Amino acid sequence: MSSTNTLRAFHIMAKPTGSACNLHCDYCFFLKKEKLYPGSNFHMSDEVHEAYIKQLFEAHQVPQVTVAWQGGEPTLMGLDFFRRSVEVQKLYARPGTCIENTFQTNGILLNDEWCRFFHENNFLIGLSLDGPKELHDTYRKDRGGHGTFELVVQAARLLQKHKVEFNILCTVNSKNADHPLEVYRFFRDDLGAHYIQFIPIVERDNESGYQEGNKVTDRSVRPDQWGRFLTEIFDEWVKKDVGDTFVLNFDGALAGWLGMAGTVCIFGPTCGLGLALEHNGDLYSCDHFVEPNYYLGNILETPMIDLVASEKQRKFGQDKKDSLPRYCRECEVLHICNGECPKNRFLETPDGEPGLNYLCAGYKAFFKHADKSMRVMAELIRQGKTADGVMRAIPVERTTLQERFKKAGRNDPCPCGATDKNGTPIKYKRCHGKIEFTTAISS
C-alpha cells in the first residue's frame, strides 16, 4: 500500500496574498519571503484557488476538513474571494463533510460586513494582539510606523458583537515577556477572550529571512524570559481559570502528561503534516520553512496529495525525531516537548552536539514547575472528569511567589525555578532579583 493511500489527513496553511501585508511588524519573518516571488502581485488566482480546494477535499479521508487562511494578511484579497471560496468548498465537499474555515488576521480591515460573513459561515478567527497598548504598539505597527492597538481592539469588539468565535494569537517578545500577568489579565479581563495562544519570537539575526545562524535579534524572547512568562501565567490560570480560559500552550503541554504529545505540532515527536501553500500554488514543507530547500512542487503541476506524501516531505517530518541530540533523547521532559519546533534548534548541547532548542532552558523550567498540577489534571481526565477539578484538588499556596522572592538571598537559586541553557539554576540576583522584573511578579 502506498503512503498516499495511508495518508488520511493533513493541514495546509494557505497564503492567498503570499507575504503581502498592510502592516510592517518589526519581528515579522514572512515579509522577507516576497524575495522568492519578484514582480508578483501576491494574489491567488481563481485557477490556484479552485485547485487548492478541490485537491484538499479529494485528499482527505476524514469527516472534517479544515481550510486554513493565513498571510501576509488574507483580508487584502477582499471579501468576495472568500464568498467564492465558500461556494467552491460546497461544490467539492463529499456529502456529510464538516467544513471548518480558519482565518488568521491582524484585524485592521475588519468591519461589520466581514464579521457578518464570518458568523454566517462559521469561520474561526485568529486575531493577532500582543497585549495592552504600550506592549502591542512596540512592534506591531502600520507601514507609516504608527501603532495599531486601537484598530485591533475595535476588530475584537466587532467579532464579539457578531458572535464570531475567535482566539487571540499573542507573540511573546523581549518587551512583553517581562509582563506576563499584565498581558494575560488584559486578554482575560479587559478583552474578554477565552482562547489564547502564545507564540515565542525567536528571530534569527540575519538578512536572508531563512533559518540560518545561531544568533537572535534583540526583539527575541530570551529562554529564561519565556520560562518565567509561561510559569507566572500558568500559576494564575491553574488557580482560577481552568475550563473557562483556554491557553493552547498549556493544553498542548498537558497532552504530554497524558501520553498524547503532538496535539500541538511543535510538541509532536515528528512533523510534516502541516504545510504552507503560496499564492501561486507552490507548496512548502512548513510555514517556517518557506525556503528553496523545502520547496515540494506546485499543485497545478503535481497533485497536492503526492507532494504531501512525497519522500522529501516524509523525511522532513521524520528528521525532527532523528536529529535530536543525545542530551534531548535522555531528557526527563522529552515526552512533553520532543525537542519543540525544528526551526528553533540551533544551539549546541553542553557536550557540543548540535541541535539543542534555543528555548530549552525556559521550557524545562516551566515543565518542572507545572509538573504537579499537570499530573493532577491528567489523572482527572483519565478518570473521565474535567481538568478544572485541579482548582479544588491543589490548595492555594499560603505564600505567593512574590513573598518567596522577598526571602531569597541574592546568590540563592531563583524561586521561579529558571535555569540556563545547561540546566544550571539561575541566581536570584540575575533573574527576578533584577529591578526591571519587579512589576512582572506582582499579584
Tab-separated table of C-alpha atoms in Angstrom:
chain	number	residue	atom	x	y	z
A	1	MET	CA	0.000	0.000	0.000
A	2	SER	CA	1.420	3.404	-0.963
A	3	SER	CA	1.966	6.199	1.535
A	4	THR	CA	-0.556	8.245	-0.470
A	5	ASN	CA	-3.277	5.732	0.371
A	6	THR	CA	-2.423	5.654	4.073
A	7	LEU	CA	-2.347	9.445	4.497
A	8	ARG	CA	-5.826	10.284	5.766
A	9	ALA	CA	-5.456	13.940	6.832
A	10	PHE	CA	-3.022	16.828	6.915
A	11	HIS	CA	-3.089	20.592	7.346
A	12	ILE	CA	-2.412	23.187	4.662
A	13	MET	CA	-1.827	26.805	5.642
A	14	ALA	CA	-2.909	28.702	2.514
A	15	LYS	CA	-1.489	32.163	1.906
A	16	PRO	CA	-3.715	33.779	-0.741
A	17	THR	CA	-1.773	37.061	-0.568
A	18	GLY	CA	1.627	35.464	-0.014
A	19	SER	CA	3.732	37.736	2.168
A	20	ALA	CA	1.782	40.907	1.277
A	21	CYS	CA	0.541	42.735	4.361
A	22	ASN	CA	-0.847	46.137	5.326
A	23	LEU	CA	1.297	46.204	8.471
A	24	HIS	CA	5.035	46.231	8.961
A	25	CYS	CA	5.597	44.431	12.268
A	26	ASP	CA	9.251	44.625	13.251
A	27	TYR	CA	9.592	40.919	14.039
A	28	CYS	CA	7.620	39.506	11.090
A	29	PHE	CA	9.651	36.731	9.459
A	30	PHE	CA	7.321	36.388	6.481
A	31	LEU	CA	7.690	39.851	4.959
A	32	LYS	CA	11.090	38.841	3.585
A	33	LYS	CA	9.508	35.961	1.650
A	34	GLU	CA	8.478	38.429	-1.066
A	35	LYS	CA	12.034	37.976	-2.394
A	36	LEU	CA	11.006	34.498	-3.553
A	37	TYR	CA	8.500	35.998	-5.982
A	38	PRO	CA	9.902	39.179	-7.554
A	39	GLY	CA	7.306	41.079	-9.558
A	40	SER	CA	4.381	39.063	-8.202
A	41	ASN	CA	1.031	40.712	-7.458
A	42	PHE	CA	0.660	38.327	-4.480
A	43	HIS	CA	-2.951	37.459	-5.269
A	44	MET	CA	-4.131	33.872	-5.550
A	45	SER	CA	-5.692	33.263	-8.963
A	46	ASP	CA	-9.053	31.559	-9.467
A	47	GLU	CA	-7.211	28.603	-11.011
A	48	VAL	CA	-4.968	28.067	-7.976
A	49	HIS	CA	-7.857	28.715	-5.606
A	50	GLU	CA	-10.093	26.060	-7.130
A	51	ALA	CA	-7.228	23.568	-7.453
A	52	TYR	CA	-6.396	24.068	-3.760
A	53	ILE	CA	-9.953	23.446	-2.567
A	54	LYS	CA	-10.618	20.554	-4.963
A	55	GLN	CA	-7.393	18.723	-4.130
A	56	LEU	CA	-7.716	19.371	-0.388
A	57	PHE	CA	-11.155	17.733	-0.249
A	58	GLU	CA	-10.187	14.883	-2.562
A	59	ALA	CA	-7.145	14.031	-0.447
A	60	HIS	CA	-8.845	13.925	2.959
A	61	GLN	CA	-10.265	10.624	4.180
A	62	VAL	CA	-11.786	12.024	7.384
A	63	PRO	CA	-15.194	13.599	8.088
A	64	GLN	CA	-13.831	17.093	8.870
A	65	VAL	CA	-11.706	19.223	6.550
A	66	THR	CA	-10.074	22.456	7.695
A	67	VAL	CA	-9.474	25.222	5.169
A	68	ALA	CA	-6.854	27.466	6.773
A	69	TRP	CA	-6.225	31.011	5.554
A	70	GLN	CA	-3.099	32.901	6.591
A	71	GLY	CA	-0.755	35.551	5.272
A	72	GLY	CA	0.673	38.038	4.969
A	73	GLU	CA	-2.781	39.416	5.509
A	74	PRO	CA	-5.625	37.446	3.905
A	75	THR	CA	-8.201	40.251	4.136
A	76	LEU	CA	-6.250	42.009	1.348
A	77	MET	CA	-7.876	39.527	-1.057
A	78	GLY	CA	-11.229	41.170	-0.419
A	79	LEU	CA	-14.403	39.616	0.920
A	80	ASP	CA	-15.648	38.392	-2.469
A	81	PHE	CA	-12.718	35.968	-2.716
A	82	PHE	CA	-13.846	34.200	0.456
A	83	ARG	CA	-17.503	34.278	-0.578
A	84	ARG	CA	-16.446	32.399	-3.714
A	85	SER	CA	-14.345	30.046	-1.630
A	86	VAL	CA	-17.326	29.006	0.473
A	87	GLU	CA	-19.218	28.138	-2.712
A	88	VAL	CA	-16.258	26.204	-4.154
A	89	GLN	CA	-15.926	24.280	-0.895
A	90	LYS	CA	-19.582	23.227	-1.076
A	91	LEU	CA	-19.027	22.095	-4.638
A	92	TYR	CA	-16.149	19.731	-3.824
A	93	ALA	CA	-17.005	18.555	-0.314
A	94	ARG	CA	-18.201	14.977	-0.003
A	95	PRO	CA	-21.714	14.505	1.423
A	96	GLY	CA	-21.623	14.759	5.202
A	97	THR	CA	-18.256	16.525	5.324
A	98	CYS	CA	-17.866	19.031	8.132
A	99	ILE	CA	-16.060	22.106	6.756
A	100	GLU	CA	-14.089	24.399	9.041
A	101	ASN	CA	-12.528	27.643	7.841
A	102	THR	CA	-9.837	29.220	9.995
A	103	PHE	CA	-8.638	32.734	9.291
A	104	GLN	CA	-5.623	34.480	10.846
A	105	THR	CA	-5.752	38.277	10.618
A	106	ASN	CA	-4.294	41.460	12.069
A	107	GLY	CA	-7.852	42.773	12.179
A	108	ILE	CA	-7.145	46.151	10.588
A	109	LEU	CA	-9.664	45.800	7.733
A	110	LEU	CA	-12.438	44.040	9.645
A	111	ASN	CA	-15.842	45.710	9.641
A	112	ASP	CA	-19.477	44.690	10.127
A	113	GLU	CA	-19.673	43.124	6.668
A	114	TRP	CA	-16.637	40.911	7.240
A	115	CYS	CA	-17.892	39.862	10.663
A	116	ARG	CA	-21.380	39.033	9.437
A	117	PHE	CA	-19.802	36.821	6.786
A	118	PHE	CA	-17.598	35.097	9.374
A	119	HIS	CA	-20.593	34.431	11.611
A	120	GLU	CA	-22.849	33.171	8.821
A	121	ASN	CA	-20.178	30.763	7.586
A	122	ASN	CA	-18.774	29.623	10.936
A	123	PHE	CA	-15.245	30.920	10.419
A	124	LEU	CA	-12.858	30.592	13.355
A	125	ILE	CA	-10.793	33.756	13.553
A	126	GLY	CA	-7.300	34.150	14.941
A	127	LEU	CA	-6.649	37.772	15.912
A	128	SER	CA	-3.066	38.968	16.403
A	129	LEU	CA	-2.642	41.096	19.528
A	130	ASP	CA	0.416	41.420	21.774
A	131	GLY	CA	-1.156	42.761	24.971
A	132	PRO	CA	-2.065	46.230	26.284
A	133	LYS	CA	-1.409	49.263	24.106
A	134	GLU	CA	2.133	50.101	25.191
A	135	LEU	CA	3.230	46.486	24.673
A	136	HIS	CA	1.319	45.785	21.470
A	137	ASP	CA	2.394	49.004	19.755
A	138	THR	CA	6.082	48.383	20.416
A	139	TYR	CA	6.461	46.133	17.374
A	140	ARG	CA	3.045	45.848	15.684
A	141	LYS	CA	2.933	48.978	13.545
A	142	ASP	CA	1.435	50.027	10.238
A	143	ARG	CA	3.555	50.978	7.257
A	144	GLY	CA	3.681	54.562	8.492
A	145	GLY	CA	5.227	53.466	11.789
A	146	HIS	CA	2.056	54.031	13.831
A	147	GLY	CA	0.765	51.664	16.486
A	148	THR	CA	-2.274	49.544	15.665
A	149	PHE	CA	-3.690	48.731	19.105
A	150	GLU	CA	-6.957	50.671	18.857
A	151	LEU	CA	-7.798	49.167	15.460
A	152	VAL	CA	-7.179	45.612	16.666
A	153	VAL	CA	-9.283	46.082	19.809
A	154	GLN	CA	-12.015	47.543	17.607
A	155	ALA	CA	-11.824	44.381	15.500
A	156	ALA	CA	-12.186	42.229	18.621
A	157	ARG	CA	-15.294	44.158	19.654
A	158	LEU	CA	-16.798	43.715	16.196
A	159	LEU	CA	-16.161	39.969	16.321
A	160	GLN	CA	-17.837	39.826	19.728
A	161	LYS	CA	-20.759	41.941	18.504
A	162	HIS	CA	-21.420	39.496	15.663
A	163	LYS	CA	-20.807	36.430	17.856
A	164	VAL	CA	-17.845	35.253	15.802
A	165	GLU	CA	-15.685	32.657	17.527
A	166	PHE	CA	-12.115	33.935	17.781
A	167	ASN	CA	-8.896	33.359	19.626
A	168	ILE	CA	-6.006	35.645	20.429
A	169	LEU	CA	-2.573	34.926	18.994
A	170	CYS	CA	-0.007	36.795	21.072
A	171	THR	CA	3.633	36.840	20.073
A	172	VAL	CA	5.939	36.917	23.081
A	173	ASN	CA	8.978	39.114	22.543
A	174	SER	CA	11.671	40.742	24.647
A	175	LYS	CA	9.306	43.603	25.519
A	176	ASN	CA	6.068	41.995	26.643
A	177	ALA	CA	7.769	38.878	28.073
A	178	ASP	CA	8.555	40.802	31.254
A	179	HIS	CA	4.855	41.490	31.858
A	180	PRO	CA	3.122	38.091	31.754
A	181	LEU	CA	0.266	38.788	34.146
A	182	GLU	CA	-0.413	42.190	32.666
A	183	VAL	CA	-0.705	40.604	29.227
A	184	TYR	CA	-2.802	37.649	30.390
A	185	ARG	CA	-5.173	39.692	32.526
A	186	PHE	CA	-5.683	42.168	29.706
A	187	PHE	CA	-6.820	39.378	27.395
A	188	ARG	CA	-8.956	37.706	30.044
A	189	ASP	CA	-10.463	40.667	31.873
A	190	ASP	CA	-10.387	43.683	29.562
A	191	LEU	CA	-10.876	41.925	26.237
A	192	GLY	CA	-12.982	39.021	27.483
A	193	ALA	CA	-11.042	36.484	25.405
A	194	HIS	CA	-11.440	32.806	26.274
A	195	TYR	CA	-8.951	31.288	23.808
A	196	ILE	CA	-5.319	32.391	23.807
A	197	GLN	CA	-2.140	31.171	22.165
A	198	PHE	CA	1.326	32.490	22.988
A	199	ILE	CA	3.977	32.303	20.248
A	200	PRO	CA	7.610	32.939	21.262
A	201	ILE	CA	9.511	35.257	18.948
A	202	VAL	CA	12.809	33.598	18.062
A	203	GLU	CA	14.180	35.737	15.281
A	204	ARG	CA	17.465	34.782	13.626
A	205	ASP	CA	19.800	37.740	13.253
A	206	ASN	CA	20.442	37.550	9.504
A	207	GLU	CA	19.275	39.311	6.350
A	208	SER	CA	18.241	36.267	4.330
A	209	GLY	CA	14.974	35.618	6.078
A	210	TYR	CA	15.861	31.910	6.138
A	211	GLN	CA	16.693	29.631	9.065
A	212	GLU	CA	20.388	30.456	9.278
A	213	GLY	CA	22.838	31.342	12.052
A	214	ASN	CA	22.688	30.874	15.817
A	215	LYS	CA	22.310	34.488	16.921
A	216	VAL	CA	18.964	36.117	17.610
A	217	THR	CA	17.806	39.728	17.472
A	218	ASP	CA	17.182	41.903	20.491
A	219	ARG	CA	13.459	41.552	19.828
A	220	SER	CA	13.590	37.816	20.504
A	221	VAL	CA	12.377	36.458	23.813
A	222	ARG	CA	15.176	35.013	25.950
A	223	PRO	CA	14.824	31.411	27.134
A	224	ASP	CA	14.630	32.448	30.797
A	225	GLN	CA	12.002	35.087	29.967
A	226	TRP	CA	9.921	32.512	28.108
A	227	GLY	CA	10.038	30.110	31.036
A	228	ARG	CA	9.004	32.788	33.536
A	229	PHE	CA	6.296	34.098	31.212
A	230	LEU	CA	4.645	30.681	30.967
A	231	THR	CA	5.152	29.930	34.663
A	232	GLU	CA	3.557	33.082	36.028
A	233	ILE	CA	0.549	32.868	33.727
A	234	PHE	CA	0.177	29.162	34.485
A	235	ASP	CA	0.107	29.820	38.229
A	236	GLU	CA	-2.776	32.251	37.805
A	237	TRP	CA	-4.579	30.092	35.258
A	238	VAL	CA	-4.381	26.872	37.262
A	239	LYS	CA	-5.821	28.585	40.359
A	240	LYS	CA	-8.668	30.477	38.690
A	241	ASP	CA	-9.298	29.814	35.021
A	242	VAL	CA	-9.074	26.134	34.060
A	243	GLY	CA	-12.131	25.255	31.997
A	244	ASP	CA	-13.030	28.887	31.327
A	245	THR	CA	-9.932	30.363	29.702
A	246	PHE	CA	-8.137	28.045	27.276
A	247	VAL	CA	-4.417	28.553	26.701
A	248	LEU	CA	-3.207	26.418	23.799
A	249	ASN	CA	0.329	26.252	25.226
A	250	PHE	CA	-0.953	24.589	28.387
A	251	ASP	CA	-3.338	22.261	26.541
A	252	GLY	CA	-0.512	21.182	24.250
A	253	ALA	CA	1.814	20.512	27.166
A	254	LEU	CA	-0.856	18.626	29.130
A	255	ALA	CA	-1.117	16.179	26.246
A	256	GLY	CA	2.448	15.111	27.070
A	257	TRP	CA	1.422	14.130	30.590
A	258	LEU	CA	-1.428	12.134	29.047
A	259	GLY	CA	0.939	10.296	26.721
A	260	MET	CA	-0.572	12.081	23.722
A	261	ALA	CA	2.139	14.615	22.813
A	262	GLY	CA	1.538	16.135	19.425
A	263	THR	CA	-1.904	17.723	19.718
A	264	VAL	CA	0.096	20.890	19.016
A	265	CYS	CA	2.562	20.311	16.173
A	266	ILE	CA	5.601	21.766	17.941
A	267	PHE	CA	5.336	19.113	20.670
A	268	GLY	CA	4.882	16.145	18.349
A	269	PRO	CA	7.676	13.547	18.052
A	270	THR	CA	7.626	14.038	14.266
A	271	CYS	CA	6.086	16.639	11.969
A	272	GLY	CA	5.457	17.084	8.264
A	273	LEU	CA	1.654	17.205	8.210
A	274	GLY	CA	1.417	20.985	8.461
A	275	LEU	CA	2.430	22.550	5.151
A	276	ALA	CA	2.312	26.012	3.583
A	277	LEU	CA	0.722	26.860	0.237
A	278	GLU	CA	1.845	30.042	-1.503
A	279	HIS	CA	-0.433	32.265	-3.566
A	280	ASN	CA	0.772	30.771	-6.876
A	281	GLY	CA	0.286	27.125	-5.871
A	282	ASP	CA	3.807	26.420	-4.612
A	283	LEU	CA	3.801	24.027	-1.669
A	284	TYR	CA	6.462	24.102	1.067
A	285	SER	CA	7.240	21.723	3.920
A	286	CYS	CA	6.174	24.147	6.660
A	287	ASP	CA	5.161	27.752	7.247
A	288	HIS	CA	8.508	28.316	8.977
A	289	PHE	CA	10.438	26.790	6.091
A	290	VAL	CA	9.157	28.650	3.041
A	291	GLU	CA	12.606	28.433	1.509
A	292	PRO	CA	14.045	26.942	-1.719
A	293	ASN	CA	15.420	23.881	0.081
A	294	TYR	CA	11.951	22.988	1.348
A	295	TYR	CA	10.014	23.548	-1.868
A	296	LEU	CA	7.971	20.458	-2.754
A	297	GLY	CA	6.334	21.464	-6.017
A	298	ASN	CA	3.320	23.274	-7.438
A	299	ILE	CA	-0.200	21.874	-7.089
A	300	LEU	CA	-1.044	22.917	-10.682
A	301	GLU	CA	1.669	20.548	-11.874
A	302	THR	CA	1.651	17.771	-9.253
A	303	PRO	CA	-1.372	16.698	-7.171
A	304	MET	CA	-1.247	18.023	-3.618
A	305	ILE	CA	-1.540	14.565	-2.064
A	306	ASP	CA	1.543	13.359	-3.957
A	307	LEU	CA	3.573	16.302	-2.649
A	308	VAL	CA	2.376	15.842	0.935
A	309	ALA	CA	3.143	12.116	0.807
A	310	SER	CA	6.449	12.522	-1.038
A	311	GLU	CA	9.670	11.004	0.244
A	312	LYS	CA	11.106	14.501	0.652
A	313	GLN	CA	8.259	15.586	2.932
A	314	ARG	CA	8.234	12.358	4.909
A	315	LYS	CA	11.961	12.758	5.514
A	316	PHE	CA	11.394	16.350	6.636
A	317	GLY	CA	8.888	15.130	9.215
A	318	GLN	CA	10.987	12.207	10.430
A	319	ASP	CA	14.113	14.366	10.729
A	320	LYS	CA	12.540	16.101	13.707
A	321	LYS	CA	12.919	12.892	15.689
A	322	ASP	CA	16.052	11.511	14.068
A	323	SER	CA	18.077	14.713	14.535
A	324	LEU	CA	17.525	15.001	18.289
A	325	PRO	CA	20.845	15.193	20.149
A	326	ARG	CA	21.519	12.704	22.905
A	327	TYR	CA	21.080	15.470	25.509
A	328	CYS	CA	17.429	15.699	24.414
A	329	ARG	CA	16.855	11.966	23.995
A	330	GLU	CA	17.912	11.446	27.621
A	331	CYS	CA	15.950	14.435	28.978
A	332	GLU	CA	13.274	13.820	31.611
A	333	VAL	CA	10.773	16.066	29.828
A	334	LEU	CA	11.311	14.702	26.306
A	335	HIS	CA	7.864	13.092	26.360
A	336	ILE	CA	6.323	16.555	26.681
A	337	CYS	CA	8.246	18.726	24.212
A	338	ASN	CA	10.029	16.274	21.864
A	339	GLY	CA	12.592	18.976	21.176
A	340	GLU	CA	9.886	21.523	20.210
A	341	CYS	CA	10.000	23.099	16.743
A	342	PRO	CA	12.988	22.295	14.472
A	343	LYS	CA	13.239	25.962	13.476
A	344	ASN	CA	14.483	26.755	16.996
A	345	ARG	CA	17.123	24.004	17.215
A	346	PHE	CA	20.278	25.945	16.522
A	347	LEU	CA	22.249	25.791	19.797
A	348	GLU	CA	24.806	23.225	20.923
A	349	THR	CA	24.224	20.937	23.877
A	350	PRO	CA	26.566	21.124	26.904
A	351	ASP	CA	28.694	18.389	25.316
A	352	GLY	CA	28.944	20.225	21.998
A	353	GLU	CA	26.389	18.323	19.932
A	354	PRO	CA	24.304	20.493	17.574
A	355	GLY	CA	20.509	20.615	17.614
A	356	LEU	CA	19.572	21.962	21.047
A	357	ASN	CA	16.450	24.094	21.063
A	358	TYR	CA	17.077	27.768	21.791
A	359	LEU	CA	14.139	27.775	24.233
A	360	CYS	CA	15.125	24.564	26.013
A	361	ALA	CA	16.031	26.103	29.374
A	362	GLY	CA	12.784	28.053	29.549
A	363	TYR	CA	10.618	25.089	28.619
A	364	LYS	CA	12.397	22.820	31.059
A	365	ALA	CA	11.908	25.288	33.927
A	366	PHE	CA	8.220	25.631	33.093
A	367	PHE	CA	7.570	21.908	32.725
A	368	LYS	CA	9.223	21.154	36.049
A	369	HIS	CA	7.261	23.915	37.747
A	370	ALA	CA	3.940	22.772	36.269
A	371	ASP	CA	4.514	19.057	36.852
A	372	LYS	CA	2.395	18.653	39.998
A	373	SER	CA	-0.643	20.431	38.586
A	374	MET	CA	-0.310	18.756	35.197
A	375	ARG	CA	-0.211	15.326	36.816
A	376	VAL	CA	-3.406	16.101	38.719
A	377	MET	CA	-5.187	17.308	35.574
A	378	ALA	CA	-4.021	14.281	33.603
A	379	GLU	CA	-5.345	11.918	36.261
A	380	LEU	CA	-8.688	13.727	36.399
A	381	ILE	CA	-9.059	13.346	32.635
A	382	ARG	CA	-8.155	9.648	32.789
A	383	GLN	CA	-10.949	9.225	35.340
A	384	GLY	CA	-13.411	10.779	32.923
A	385	LYS	CA	-13.572	14.027	34.861
A	386	THR	CA	-12.794	17.562	33.732
A	387	ALA	CA	-9.434	19.241	34.254
A	388	ASP	CA	-10.949	22.156	36.163
A	389	GLY	CA	-11.041	19.880	39.198
A	390	VAL	CA	-7.388	20.804	39.657
A	391	MET	CA	-8.506	24.114	41.155
A	392	ARG	CA	-10.067	22.192	44.052
A	393	ALA	CA	-7.532	19.358	44.204
A	394	ILE	CA	-4.491	21.570	44.768
A	395	PRO	CA	-4.867	24.050	47.627
A	396	VAL	CA	-3.665	27.563	47.037
A	397	GLU	CA	-0.204	28.049	48.498
A	398	ARG	CA	-0.063	30.335	51.521
A	399	THR	CA	2.958	32.216	50.323
A	400	THR	CA	2.813	33.902	46.963
A	401	LEU	CA	5.651	33.834	44.510
A	402	GLN	CA	6.393	37.438	45.391
A	403	GLU	CA	6.785	36.566	49.067
A	404	ARG	CA	9.188	33.750	48.213
A	405	PHE	CA	11.217	36.240	46.217
A	406	LYS	CA	11.468	38.502	49.283
A	407	LYS	CA	13.004	35.663	51.296
A	408	ALA	CA	15.548	34.669	48.656
A	409	GLY	CA	19.188	35.663	49.037
A	410	ARG	CA	20.890	37.348	46.106
A	411	ASN	CA	23.029	34.281	45.380
A	412	ASP	CA	20.271	31.733	46.009
A	413	PRO	CA	18.657	29.923	43.092
A	414	CYS	CA	15.703	31.990	41.911
A	415	PRO	CA	12.440	30.646	43.420
A	416	CYS	CA	10.842	30.665	39.943
A	417	GLY	CA	12.978	27.654	39.031
A	418	ALA	CA	14.661	29.197	35.995
A	419	THR	CA	17.797	27.518	34.633
A	420	ASP	CA	20.302	28.459	31.970
A	421	LYS	CA	20.796	26.509	28.734
A	422	ASN	CA	22.966	23.999	30.601
A	423	GLY	CA	20.282	23.312	33.204
A	424	THR	CA	22.103	25.239	35.969
A	425	PRO	CA	19.781	27.184	38.308
A	426	ILE	CA	19.933	30.930	37.719
A	427	LYS	CA	20.766	33.036	40.764
A	428	TYR	CA	18.031	35.264	42.127
A	429	LYS	CA	20.090	38.408	41.532
A	430	ARG	CA	20.322	37.588	37.824
A	431	CYS	CA	16.670	36.642	37.478
A	432	HIS	CA	13.703	38.040	39.400
A	433	GLY	CA	16.064	39.944	41.670
A	434	LYS	CA	16.608	42.448	38.900
A	435	ILE	CA	14.749	45.689	39.405
A	436	GLU	CA	13.142	45.519	35.980
A	437	PHE	CA	11.230	42.365	36.907
A	438	THR	CA	9.545	43.835	39.983
A	439	THR	CA	6.297	44.751	38.244
A	440	ALA	CA	6.090	41.407	36.461
A	441	ILE	CA	5.856	39.436	39.713
A	442	SER	CA	3.185	41.441	41.464
A	443	SER	CA	-0.058	39.621	42.033
